Amino acid sequence: MTDSVLLLDNEAVQGVFDVEACLKALEQAYRAHAAGRAVVRQRTQSYVPLGEPDTFYCLKTMEGALFDGNYMALRITSDIVSEAKVDGVPRREKLPRGPGETYCGLVMLFDLRRLAPVAIIHDGYIQIYRVACTSALSARLLAREGAGDLGLIGSSGQAWAHLAAMNAVMPLRRVRVYSPTPANRESFARRAHEELGIAVSAVGSAREAIEGADLVVLATNTSRPIIEGAWLKPGVHVVSIVSGDDKCRRRELDDDTMRRAALVVAHSTEAAQAQKHGDLWEPVQAGILRWEDIHDLSDVVAGTAPVRARDEDITVFKNNVGLGLQFAAVAPLVYERARAAGAGRELPASWFLEKMKA
């Protein structure tokens, strides 16, 4: 145990990050969770109105630990969020209102046996890849054998991470990407070819991107359904990552997608029920789905929940919420690799400890 706290920015995280190692760590964490060998507190948000139209402050926290691990992970974000409409559709955007147009998101690791913090990590890079690798695990378990035709909606960092993670679990034969801004989707396609060696076609509509695909990923910030279930071919596996809560009900998927799905898996049905996540809550309220028929990813990973039964089945993974469990799996991996590589900045642990018993 070192007597320092390692401060890691996103550049340092990227330098030691490995997608395959992240996938393995998450899979082990989900198995532990299903076996009752993990501690997870559901994500909470506290909102403060700022007196600006469609804009508010949000503090978000979550934490988790693995019984067989060494750390408690706490993820905390301090955000200013806009829900203004773009082309008539509400879109949730984090605004860079920190000094120098910055954001604030941190993962802290605490030693379970010595209580002290050991790392403070910028959350950006871990965040997008813990989401993407979770989605990729669902594809590994639920997609049809031989799937490799990807329809991707979105061109942000989340879309990029999903492209890389999906390609890690199944070689992609064809990729079509759509996002509303032509320059963004075209730049995304060029970058994919240059950096990942993946041929990606930028297309002019969401429908053109997903029709005929056997793997569909929605990596958007919309608050209204972005696809129609009628566009989906039999056998497709659909991933959707839009989250939300009972303050901001958001959807990426329409009712017809859920109606056609033979199997729906959520990241957390508990969170979906408690926070009324739109893509699950609203179809249940409409009688299209039943909570008892929606399974948690942890149980699918552990082999205690069903997987695809037939090639022609449509399967849906709703990556509906972040869990402290994911940060408990991935952040220690990053921390230990960074320390071994001599990356980051050392801070005295004494700065974060006190003699007074509170």
PDB file of N, CA and C in Angstrom, residues 226-302:
ATOM      1  N   ILE A 226     -35.695   7.264 -31.848  1.00  0.00           N
ATOM      2  CA  ILE A 226     -34.881   7.620 -33.008  1.00  0.00           C
ATOM      3  C   ILE A 226     -35.047   6.614 -34.144  1.00  0.00           C
ATOM      4  N   ILE A 227     -35.609   5.426 -33.834  1.00  0.00           N
ATOM      5  CA  ILE A 227     -35.855   4.412 -34.861  1.00  0.00           C
ATOM      6  C   ILE A 227     -37.286   3.906 -34.735  1.00  0.00           C
ATOM      7  N   GLU A 228     -37.726   3.186 -35.764  1.00  0.00           N
ATOM      8  CA  GLU A 228     -39.022   2.523 -35.752  1.00  0.00           C
ATOM      9  C   GLU A 228     -38.804   1.016 -35.800  1.00  0.00           C
ATOM     10  N   GLY A 229     -39.571   0.299 -34.993  1.00  0.00           N
ATOM     11  CA  GLY A 229     -39.431  -1.148 -34.946  1.00  0.00           C
ATOM     12  C   GLY A 229     -39.649  -1.817 -36.285  1.00  0.00           C
ATOM     13  N   ALA A 230     -40.458  -1.211 -37.139  1.00  0.00           N
ATOM     14  CA  ALA A 230     -40.737  -1.790 -38.454  1.00  0.00           C
ATOM     15  C   ALA A 230     -39.496  -1.852 -39.332  1.00  0.00           C
ATOM     16  N   TRP A 231     -38.479  -1.049 -39.017  1.00  0.00           N
ATOM     17  CA  TRP A 231     -37.256  -1.052 -39.820  1.00  0.00           C
ATOM     18  C   TRP A 231     -36.349  -2.238 -39.503  1.00  0.00           C
ATOM     19  N   LEU A 232     -36.583  -2.919 -38.406  1.00  0.00           N
ATOM     20  CA  LEU A 232     -35.663  -3.954 -37.932  1.00  0.00           C
ATOM     21  C   LEU A 232     -35.910  -5.272 -38.639  1.00  0.00           C
ATOM     22  N   LYS A 233     -34.824  -5.906 -39.077  1.00  0.00           N
ATOM     23  CA  LYS A 233     -34.996  -7.212 -39.708  1.00  0.00           C
ATOM     24  C   LYS A 233     -35.015  -8.295 -38.639  1.00  0.00           C
ATOM     25  N   PRO A 234     -35.669  -9.433 -38.903  1.00  0.00           N
ATOM     26  CA  PRO A 234     -35.647 -10.540 -37.942  1.00  0.00           C
ATOM     27  C   PRO A 234     -34.211 -10.950 -37.617  1.00  0.00           C
ATOM     28  N   GLY A 235     -33.979 -11.252 -36.351  1.00  0.00           N
ATOM     29  CA  GLY A 235     -32.668 -11.718 -35.926  1.00  0.00           C
ATOM     30  C   GLY A 235     -31.727 -10.642 -35.437  1.00  0.00           C
ATOM     31  N   VAL A 236     -32.143  -9.383 -35.492  1.00  0.00           N
ATOM     32  CA  VAL A 236     -31.249  -8.291 -35.101  1.00  0.00           C
ATOM     33  C   VAL A 236     -31.118  -8.215 -33.578  1.00  0.00           C
ATOM     34  N   HIS A 237     -29.954  -7.795 -33.120  1.00  0.00           N
ATOM     35  CA  HIS A 237     -29.748  -7.448 -31.711  1.00  0.00           C
ATOM     36  C   HIS A 237     -29.624  -5.939 -31.626  1.00  0.00           C
ATOM     37  N   VAL A 238     -30.446  -5.318 -30.781  1.00  0.00           N
ATOM     38  CA  VAL A 238     -30.517  -3.864 -30.664  1.00  0.00           C
ATOM     39  C   VAL A 238     -29.963  -3.434 -29.311  1.00  0.00           C
ATOM     40  N   VAL A 239     -29.087  -2.439 -29.327  1.00  0.00           N
ATOM     41  CA  VAL A 239     -28.537  -1.849 -28.107  1.00  0.00           C
ATOM     42  C   VAL A 239     -28.945  -0.383 -28.056  1.00  0.00           C
ATOM     43  N   SER A 240     -29.455   0.044 -26.912  1.00  0.00           N
ATOM     44  CA  SER A 240     -29.837   1.442 -26.707  1.00  0.00           C
ATOM     45  C   SER A 240     -29.239   1.928 -25.399  1.00  0.00           C
ATOM     46  N   ILE A 241     -28.638   3.140 -25.419  1.00  0.00           N
ATOM     47  CA  ILE A 241     -27.922   3.601 -24.224  1.00  0.00           C
ATOM     48  C   ILE A 241     -28.521   4.841 -23.574  1.00  0.00           C
ATOM     49  N   VAL A 242     -29.550   5.451 -24.163  1.00  0.00           N
ATOM     50  CA  VAL A 242     -30.144   6.632 -23.530  1.00  0.00           C
ATOM     51  C   VAL A 242     -30.665   6.270 -22.150  1.00  0.00           C
ATOM     52  N   SER A 243     -30.323   7.099 -21.180  1.00  0.00           N
ATOM     53  CA  SER A 243     -30.781   6.891 -19.816  1.00  0.00           C
ATOM     54  C   SER A 243     -31.847   7.928 -19.498  1.00  0.00           C
ATOM     55  N   GLY A 244     -31.947   8.325 -18.247  1.00  0.00           N
ATOM     56  CA  GLY A 244     -32.955   9.284 -17.837  1.00  0.00           C
ATOM     57  C   GLY A 244     -33.423   8.954 -16.436  1.00  0.00           C
ATOM     58  N   ASP A 245     -34.473   9.614 -16.002  1.00  0.00           N
ATOM     59  CA  ASP A 245     -35.039   9.352 -14.686  1.00  0.00           C
ATOM     60  C   ASP A 245     -36.450   9.908 -14.662  1.00  0.00           C
ATOM     61  N   ASP A 246     -37.075   9.928 -13.481  1.00  0.00           N
ATOM     62  CA  ASP A 246     -38.458  10.377 -13.426  1.00  0.00           C
ATOM     63  C   ASP A 246     -38.593  11.888 -13.592  1.00  0.00           C
ATOM     64  N   LYS A 247     -37.474  12.625 -13.559  1.00  0.00           N
ATOM     65  CA  LYS A 247     -37.519  14.053 -13.884  1.00  0.00           C
ATOM     66  C   LYS A 247     -37.460  14.270 -15.384  1.00  0.00           C
ATOM     67  N   CYS A 248     -36.610  13.499 -16.040  1.00  0.00           N
ATOM     68  CA  CYS A 248     -36.408  13.641 -17.484  1.00  0.00           C
ATOM     69  C   CYS A 248     -36.635  12.281 -18.136  1.00  0.00           C
ATOM     70  N   ARG A 249     -37.856  12.004 -18.540  1.00  0.00           N
ATOM     71  CA  ARG A 249     -38.209  10.727 -19.172  1.00  0.00           C
ATOM     72  C   ARG A 249     -37.712  10.736 -20.612  1.00  0.00           C
ATOM     73  N   ARG A 250     -36.835   9.814 -20.961  1.00  0.00           N
ATOM     74  CA  ARG A 250     -36.215   9.813 -22.288  1.00  0.00           C
ATOM     75  C   ARG A 250     -36.397   8.458 -22.961  1.00  0.00           C
ATOM     76  N   ARG A 251     -36.478   8.489 -24.299  1.00  0.00           N
ATOM     77  CA  ARG A 251     -36.600   7.248 -25.064  1.00  0.00           C
ATOM     78  C   ARG A 251     -35.759   7.320 -26.333  1.00  0.00           C
ATOM     79  N   GLU A 252     -35.172   6.180 -26.691  1.00  0.00           N
ATOM     80  CA  GLU A 252     -34.539   5.996 -28.001  1.00  0.00           C
ATOM     81  C   GLU A 252     -35.331   5.000 -28.835  1.00  0.00           C
ATOM     82  N   LEU A 253     -36.067   4.114 -28.165  1.00  0.00           N
ATOM     83  CA  LEU A 253     -36.763   3.001 -28.809  1.00  0.00           C
ATOM     84  C   LEU A 253     -38.264   3.262 -28.829  1.00  0.00           C
ATOM     85  N   ASP A 254     -38.924   2.902 -29.925  1.00  0.00           N
ATOM     86  CA  ASP A 254     -40.372   3.065 -29.969  1.00  0.00           C
ATOM     87  C   ASP A 254     -41.069   1.807 -29.448  1.00  0.00           C
ATOM     88  N   ASP A 255     -42.370   1.912 -29.243  1.00  0.00           N
ATOM     89  CA  ASP A 255     -43.134   0.783 -28.710  1.00  0.00           C
ATOM     90  C   ASP A 255     -43.076  -0.425 -29.631  1.00  0.00           C
ATOM     91  N   ASP A 256     -43.035  -0.196 -30.943  1.00  0.00           N
ATOM     92  CA  ASP A 256     -43.039  -1.325 -31.879  1.00  0.00           C
ATOM     93  C   ASP A 256     -41.767  -2.153 -31.756  1.00  0.00           C
ATOM     94  N   THR A 257     -40.642  -1.503 -31.470  1.00  0.00           N
ATOM     95  CA  THR A 257     -39.401  -2.254 -31.239  1.00  0.00           C
ATOM     96  C   THR A 257     -39.574  -3.197 -30.057  1.00  0.00           C
ATOM     97  N   MET A 258     -40.143  -2.691 -28.966  1.00  0.00           N
ATOM     98  CA  MET A 258     -40.341  -3.520 -27.776  1.00  0.00           C
ATOM     99  C   MET A 258     -41.398  -4.598 -28.025  1.00  0.00           C
ATOM    100  N   ARG A 259     -42.379  -4.282 -28.821  1.00  0.00           N
ATOM    101  CA  ARG A 259     -43.430  -5.258 -29.132  1.00  0.00           C
ATOM    102  C   ARG A 259     -42.863  -6.423 -29.952  1.00  0.00           C
ATOM    103  N   ARG A 260     -41.929  -6.135 -30.841  1.00  0.00           N
ATOM    104  CA  ARG A 260     -41.357  -7.167 -31.706  1.00  0.00           C
ATOM    105  C   ARG A 260     -40.256  -7.979 -31.017  1.00  0.00           C
ATOM    106  N   ALA A 261     -39.734  -7.477 -29.902  1.00  0.00           N
ATOM    107  CA  ALA A 261     -38.605  -8.139 -29.241  1.00  0.00           C
ATOM    108  C   ALA A 261     -39.041  -9.446 -28.585  1.00  0.00           C
ATOM    109  N   ALA A 262     -38.309 -10.510 -28.887  1.00  0.00           N
ATOM    110  CA  ALA A 262     -38.550 -11.795 -28.220  1.00  0.00           C
ATOM    111  C   ALA A 262     -37.895 -11.829 -26.850  1.00  0.00           C
ATOM    112  N   LEU A 263     -36.866 -11.017 -26.655  1.00  0.00           N
ATOM    113  CA  LEU A 263     -36.132 -10.995 -25.390  1.00  0.00           C
ATOM    114  C   LEU A 263     -35.648  -9.574 -25.127  1.00  0.00           C
ATOM    115  N   VAL A 264     -35.932  -9.071 -23.930  1.00  0.00           N
ATOM    116  CA  VAL A 264     -35.458  -7.750 -23.513  1.00  0.00           C
ATOM    117  C   VAL A 264     -34.608  -7.923 -22.261  1.00  0.00           C
ATOM    118  N   VAL A 265     -33.392  -7.391 -22.313  1.00  0.00           N
ATOM    119  CA  VAL A 265     -32.461  -7.434 -21.187  1.00  0.00           C
ATOM    120  C   VAL A 265     -32.126  -5.999 -20.813  1.00  0.00           C
ATOM    121  N   ALA A 266     -32.115  -5.715 -19.530  1.00  0.00           N
ATOM    122  CA  ALA A 266     -31.763  -4.383 -19.026  1.00  0.00           C
ATOM    123  C   ALA A 266     -30.453  -4.458 -18.263  1.00  0.00           C
ATOM    124  N   HIS A 267     -29.789  -3.318 -18.155  1.00  0.00           N
ATOM    125  CA  HIS A 267     -28.627  -3.277 -17.279  1.00  0.00           C
ATOM    126  C   HIS A 267     -29.073  -3.421 -15.832  1.00  0.00           C
ATOM    127  N   SER A 268     -30.172  -2.743 -15.476  1.00  0.00           N
ATOM    128  CA  SER A 268     -30.721  -2.861 -14.127  1.00  0.00           C
ATOM    129  C   SER A 268     -32.222  -2.624 -14.166  1.00  0.00           C
ATOM    130  N   THR A 269     -33.000  -3.684 -13.964  1.00  0.00           N
ATOM    131  CA  THR A 269     -34.453  -3.506 -13.884  1.00  0.00           C
ATOM    132  C   THR A 269     -34.828  -2.757 -12.608  1.00  0.00           C
ATOM    133  N   GLU A 270     -34.044  -2.937 -11.548  1.00  0.00           N
ATOM    134  CA  GLU A 270     -34.315  -2.209 -10.307  1.00  0.00           C
ATOM    135  C   GLU A 270     -34.274  -0.704 -10.545  1.00  0.00           C
ATOM    136  N   ALA A 271     -33.238  -0.240 -11.240  1.00  0.00           N
ATOM    137  CA  ALA A 271     -33.125   1.189 -11.530  1.00  0.00           C
ATOM    138  C   ALA A 271     -34.226   1.643 -12.474  1.00  0.00           C
ATOM    139  N   ALA A 272     -34.557   0.809 -13.452  1.00  0.00           N
ATOM    140  CA  ALA A 272     -35.601   1.181 -14.411  1.00  0.00           C
ATOM    141  C   ALA A 272     -36.935   1.402 -13.722  1.00  0.00           C
ATOM    142  N   GLN A 273     -37.237   0.568 -12.736  1.00  0.00           N
ATOM    143  CA  GLN A 273     -38.494   0.719 -12.006  1.00  0.00           C
ATOM    144  C   GLN A 273     -38.443   1.900 -11.044  1.00  0.00           C
ATOM    145  N   ALA A 274     -37.335   2.046 -10.337  1.00  0.00           N
ATOM    146  CA  ALA A 274     -37.240   3.105  -9.330  1.00  0.00           C
ATOM    147  C   ALA A 274     -37.222   4.494  -9.961  1.00  0.00           C
ATOM    148  N   GLN A 275     -36.548   4.613 -11.125  1.00  0.00           N
ATOM    149  CA  GLN A 275     -36.381   5.929 -11.740  1.00  0.00           C
ATOM    150  C   GLN A 275     -37.229   6.113 -12.994  1.00  0.00           C
ATOM    151  N   LYS A 276     -38.064   5.120 -13.298  1.00  0.00           N
ATOM    152  CA  LYS A 276     -39.024   5.221 -14.405  1.00  0.00           C
ATOM    153  C   LYS A 276     -38.340   5.530 -15.737  1.00  0.00           C
ATOM    154  N   HIS A 277     -37.340   4.712 -16.077  1.00  0.00           N
ATOM    155  CA  HIS A 277     -36.632   4.892 -17.345  1.00  0.00           C
ATOM    156  C   HIS A 277     -37.584   4.639 -18.508  1.00  0.00           C
ATOM    157  N   GLY A 278     -37.670   5.622 -19.408  1.00  0.00           N
ATOM    158  CA  GLY A 278     -38.730   5.638 -20.401  1.00  0.00           C
ATOM    159  C   GLY A 278     -38.809   4.435 -21.304  1.00  0.00           C
ATOM    160  N   ASP A 279     -37.672   3.945 -21.819  1.00  0.00           N
ATOM    161  CA  ASP A 279     -37.702   2.846 -22.784  1.00  0.00           C
ATOM    162  C   ASP A 279     -38.211   1.544 -22.184  1.00  0.00           C
ATOM    163  N   LEU A 280     -38.190   1.415 -20.877  1.00  0.00           N
ATOM    164  CA  LEU A 280     -38.720   0.230 -20.207  1.00  0.00           C
ATOM    165  C   LEU A 280     -40.018   0.547 -19.467  1.00  0.00           C
ATOM    166  N   TRP A 281     -40.020   1.628 -18.719  1.00  0.00           N
ATOM    167  CA  TRP A 281     -41.181   1.982 -17.902  1.00  0.00           C
ATOM    168  C   TRP A 281     -42.438   2.183 -18.751  1.00  0.00           C
ATOM    169  N   GLU A 282     -42.322   2.944 -19.824  1.00  0.00           N
ATOM    170  CA  GLU A 282     -43.508   3.277 -20.609  1.00  0.00           C
ATOM    171  C   GLU A 282     -44.098   2.060 -21.330  1.00  0.00           C
ATOM    172  N   PRO A 283     -43.293   1.173 -21.947  1.00  0.00           N
ATOM    173  CA  PRO A 283     -43.886  -0.038 -22.523  1.00  0.00           C
ATOM    174  C   PRO A 283     -44.531  -0.952 -21.485  1.00  0.00           C
ATOM    175  N   VAL A 284     -43.977  -0.992 -20.270  1.00  0.00           N
ATOM    176  CA  VAL A 284     -44.623  -1.783 -19.216  1.00  0.00           C
ATOM    177  C   VAL A 284     -45.971  -1.165 -18.852  1.00  0.00           C
ATOM    178  N   GLN A 285     -46.007   0.145 -18.700  1.00  0.00           N
ATOM    179  CA  GLN A 285     -47.270   0.808 -18.365  1.00  0.00           C
ATOM    180  C   GLN A 285     -48.310   0.622 -19.461  1.00  0.00           C
ATOM    181  N   ALA A 286     -47.850   0.507 -20.706  1.00  0.00           N
ATOM    182  CA  ALA A 286     -48.764   0.324 -21.837  1.00  0.00           C
ATOM    183  C   ALA A 286     -49.168  -1.133 -22.045  1.00  0.00           C
ATOM    184  N   GLY A 287     -48.614  -2.053 -21.244  1.00  0.00           N
ATOM    185  CA  GLY A 287     -48.950  -3.463 -21.377  1.00  0.00           C
ATOM    186  C   GLY A 287     -48.192  -4.187 -22.472  1.00  0.00           C
ATOM    187  N   ILE A 288     -47.173  -3.545 -23.035  1.00  0.00           N
ATOM    188  CA  ILE A 288     -46.372  -4.172 -24.093  1.00  0.00           C
ATOM    189  C   ILE A 288     -45.349  -5.129 -23.492  1.00  0.00           C
ATOM    190  N   LEU A 289     -44.777  -4.752 -22.354  1.00  0.00           N
ATOM    191  CA  LEU A 289     -43.818  -5.584 -21.625  1.00  0.00           C
ATOM    192  C   LEU A 289     -44.335  -5.827 -20.217  1.00  0.00           C
ATOM    193  N   ARG A 290     -43.752  -6.837 -19.562  1.00  0.00           N
ATOM    194  CA  ARG A 290     -43.973  -7.075 -18.135  1.00  0.00           C
ATOM    195  C   ARG A 290     -42.607  -7.080 -17.455  1.00  0.00           C
ATOM    196  N   TRP A 291     -42.544  -6.507 -16.256  1.00  0.00           N
ATOM    197  CA  TRP A 291     -41.265  -6.463 -15.559  1.00  0.00           C
ATOM    198  C   TRP A 291     -40.674  -7.851 -15.373  1.00  0.00           C
ATOM    199  N   GLU A 292     -41.522  -8.830 -15.110  1.00  0.00           N
ATOM    200  CA  GLU A 292     -41.004 -10.177 -14.857  1.00  0.00           C
ATOM    201  C   GLU A 292     -40.390 -10.820 -16.099  1.00  0.00           C
ATOM    202  N   ASP A 293     -40.631 -10.242 -17.270  1.00  0.00           N
ATOM    203  CA  ASP A 293     -40.053 -10.782 -18.502  1.00  0.00           C
ATOM    204  C   ASP A 293     -38.794 -10.036 -18.935  1.00  0.00           C
ATOM    205  N   ILE A 294     -38.403  -9.019 -18.184  1.00  0.00           N
ATOM    206  CA  ILE A 294     -37.182  -8.262 -18.483  1.00  0.00           C
ATOM    207  C   ILE A 294     -36.080  -8.758 -17.551  1.00  0.00           C
ATOM    208  N   HIS A 295     -34.955  -9.137 -18.110  1.00  0.00           N
ATOM    209  CA  HIS A 295     -33.891  -9.773 -17.330  1.00  0.00           C
ATOM    210  C   HIS A 295     -32.700  -8.833 -17.178  1.00  0.00           C
ATOM    211  N   ASP A 296     -31.977  -8.981 -16.091  1.00  0.00           N
ATOM    212  CA  ASP A 296     -30.773  -8.183 -15.853  1.00  0.00           C
ATOM    213  C   ASP A 296     -29.566  -8.801 -16.554  1.00  0.00           C
ATOM    214  N   LEU A 297     -28.683  -7.935 -17.046  1.00  0.00           N
ATOM    215  CA  LEU A 297     -27.482  -8.414 -17.729  1.00  0.00           C
ATOM    216  C   LEU A 297     -26.640  -9.305 -16.825  1.00  0.00           C
ATOM    217  N   SER A 298     -26.549  -8.985 -15.539  1.00  0.00           N
ATOM    218  CA  SER A 298     -25.757  -9.818 -14.626  1.00  0.00           C
ATOM    219  C   SER A 298     -26.222 -11.266 -14.669  1.00  0.00           C
ATOM    220  N   ASP A 299     -27.533 -11.468 -14.716  1.00  0.00           N
ATOM    221  CA  ASP A 299     -28.065 -12.829 -14.729  1.00  0.00           C
ATOM    222  C   ASP A 299     -27.817 -13.513 -16.068  1.00  0.00           C
ATOM    223  N   VAL A 300     -27.834 -12.745 -17.151  1.00  0.00           N
ATOM    224  CA  VAL A 300     -27.508 -13.319 -18.460  1.00  0.00           C
ATOM    225  C   VAL A 300     -26.048 -13.756 -18.480  1.00  0.00           C
ATOM    226  N   VAL A 301     -25.161 -12.905 -17.980  1.00  0.00           N
ATOM    227  CA  VAL A 301     -23.734 -13.248 -17.927  1.00  0.00           C
ATOM    228  C   VAL A 301     -23.514 -14.494 -17.078  1.00  0.00           C
ATOM    229  N   ALA A 302     -24.240 -14.591 -15.965  1.00  0.00           N
ATOM    230  CA  ALA A 302     -24.076 -15.726 -15.048  1.00  0.00           C
ATOM    231  C   ALA A 302     -24.739 -16.999 -15.554  1.00  0.00           C
TER     232      ALA A 302
END
